[in-house]
Short mmCIF file of C-alpha atoms in Angstrom, two decimals:
data_model
loop_
_atom_site.label_atom_id
_atom_site.label_comp_id
_atom_site.label_asym_id
_atom_site.label_seq_id
_atom_site.Cartn_x
_atom_site.Cartn_y
_atom_site.Cartn_z
CA MET A 1279 71.81 -47.76 -88.40
CA THR A 1280 73.12 -47.37 -91.91
CA THR A 1281 70.46 -44.84 -92.75
CA ARG A 1282 71.46 -42.78 -89.69
CA LEU A 1283 75.07 -42.77 -90.89
CA ILE A 1284 74.00 -41.76 -94.37
CA LYS A 1285 71.81 -38.96 -93.01
CA GLY A 1286 74.67 -37.74 -90.80
CA PHE A 1287 77.01 -37.72 -93.78
CA HIS A 1288 74.55 -35.75 -95.88
CA VAL A 1289 74.06 -33.22 -93.08
CA SER A 1290 77.81 -32.78 -92.67
CA GLN A 1291 78.31 -32.38 -96.43
CA ALA A 1292 75.48 -29.84 -96.70
CA SER A 1293 77.13 -27.53 -94.18
CA VAL A 1294 80.05 -25.51 -95.52
CA GLY A 1295 81.58 -25.16 -92.06
CA LEU A 1296 81.52 -28.90 -91.38
CA ARG A 1297 82.99 -29.62 -94.83
CA LEU A 1298 85.82 -27.19 -94.06
CA ILE A 1299 86.46 -28.88 -90.70
CA HIS A 1300 86.54 -32.31 -92.38
CA TRP A 1301 88.94 -31.01 -95.00
CA LEU A 1302 91.28 -29.45 -92.40
CA LEU A 1303 91.24 -32.57 -90.23
CA GLY A 1304 91.96 -34.64 -93.31
CA ILE A 1305 94.99 -32.50 -94.13
CA VAL A 1306 96.25 -32.68 -90.54
CA ILE A 1307 95.99 -36.47 -90.60
CA HIS A 1308 97.15 -37.18 -94.15
CA ILE A 1309 100.27 -35.02 -94.33
CA PRO A 1310 102.09 -36.73 -91.41
CA ALA A 1311 100.97 -40.13 -92.73
CA LEU A 1312 102.28 -39.27 -96.19
CA LEU A 1313 105.61 -38.08 -94.81
CA TYR A 1314 105.95 -41.18 -92.63
CA PHE A 1315 105.34 -43.59 -95.50
CA GLN A 1316 107.60 -41.65 -97.89
CA PHE A 1317 110.40 -41.80 -95.33
CA LYS A 1318 109.76 -45.50 -94.72
CA LYS A 1319 109.67 -46.18 -98.48
CA ARG A 1320 112.96 -44.33 -98.98
CA LYS A 1321 114.67 -46.43 -96.29
CA GLN A 1322 113.24 -49.75 -97.45
CA PRO A 1323 115.08 -50.43 -100.75
CA ALA A 1324 118.52 -50.75 -99.15
CA THR A 1325 117.21 -53.28 -96.67
CA ALA A 1326 115.12 -55.02 -99.29
CA THR A 1327 118.04 -55.46 -101.67
CA LEU A 1328 120.19 -56.91 -98.89
CA LEU A 1329 117.44 -59.37 -97.99
CA ASP A 1330 116.94 -60.19 -101.67
CA GLN A 1331 120.65 -60.91 -102.08
CA GLN A 1332 120.61 -63.17 -99.03
CA MET A 1333 117.53 -64.96 -100.35
CA ILE A 1334 119.14 -65.49 -103.77
CA GLN A 1335 122.33 -66.77 -102.12
CA GLN A 1336 120.28 -69.23 -100.02
CA LEU A 1337 118.43 -70.44 -103.12
CA SER A 1338 121.75 -70.92 -104.91
CA THR A 1339 123.05 -72.98 -101.99
CA ASP A 1340 119.82 -75.02 -101.95
CA TYR A 1341 120.21 -75.78 -105.65
CA ASP A 1342 123.83 -76.84 -105.19
CA GLN A 1343 122.85 -79.14 -102.33
CA ARG A 1344 120.13 -80.73 -104.45
CA ILE A 1345 122.56 -81.29 -107.31
CA ASP A 1346 125.05 -82.93 -104.93
CA TYR A 1347 122.37 -85.09 -103.33
CA PHE A 1348 121.14 -86.45 -106.67
CA ASN A 1349 124.70 -86.76 -108.11
CA ARG A 1350 123.87 -84.68 -111.16
CA ASP A 1351 126.06 -82.39 -113.21
CA PRO A 1352 125.49 -78.68 -112.44
CA ASN A 1353 123.78 -76.69 -115.19
CA GLU A 1354 123.97 -72.90 -114.93
CA ASN A 1355 120.81 -72.28 -116.98
CA GLU A 1356 118.86 -74.73 -114.86
CA LYS A 1357 120.25 -73.12 -111.71
CA GLN A 1358 119.15 -69.64 -112.82
CA ALA A 1359 115.69 -70.95 -113.74
CA PHE A 1360 115.38 -72.63 -110.32
CA ILE A 1361 116.46 -69.46 -108.50
CA SER A 1362 114.07 -67.26 -110.52
CA LYS A 1363 111.12 -69.59 -109.99
CA GLU A 1364 111.68 -70.07 -106.26
CA TYR A 1365 112.44 -66.37 -105.73
CA ALA A 1366 109.18 -65.38 -107.43
CA LEU A 1367 107.25 -67.86 -105.26
CA LEU A 1368 108.88 -66.55 -102.06
CA LYS A 1369 108.18 -62.91 -103.01
CA LYS A 1370 104.56 -63.79 -103.76
CA GLN A 1371 104.20 -65.52 -100.38
CA ASN A 1372 105.79 -62.55 -98.59
CA ASN A 1373 103.46 -60.10 -100.36
CA ASN A 1374 100.42 -62.17 -99.39
CA THR A 1375 101.42 -62.19 -95.72
CA ASP A 1376 102.04 -58.40 -95.62
#
């Protein structure tokens, strides 16, 4: 089956008319896809930053609850390190699921 596909590809590439049809169909398909993803990408940062802020706020609250639970003194540097570490892990998990 693979050899039939390869032969068909070679035949279509040998013909100038078929190459032109492939090129035109490619343009017709790729331009709307490009516009769609550019529009989606332009809209995404505002939503992403809002979600990021909510995630950082939740991590801050989680840290404060842990400090209260273990009766420890709050440390701002430790809090920022915790938030950065957990935020990076959550972003990595979200990227793997997308």
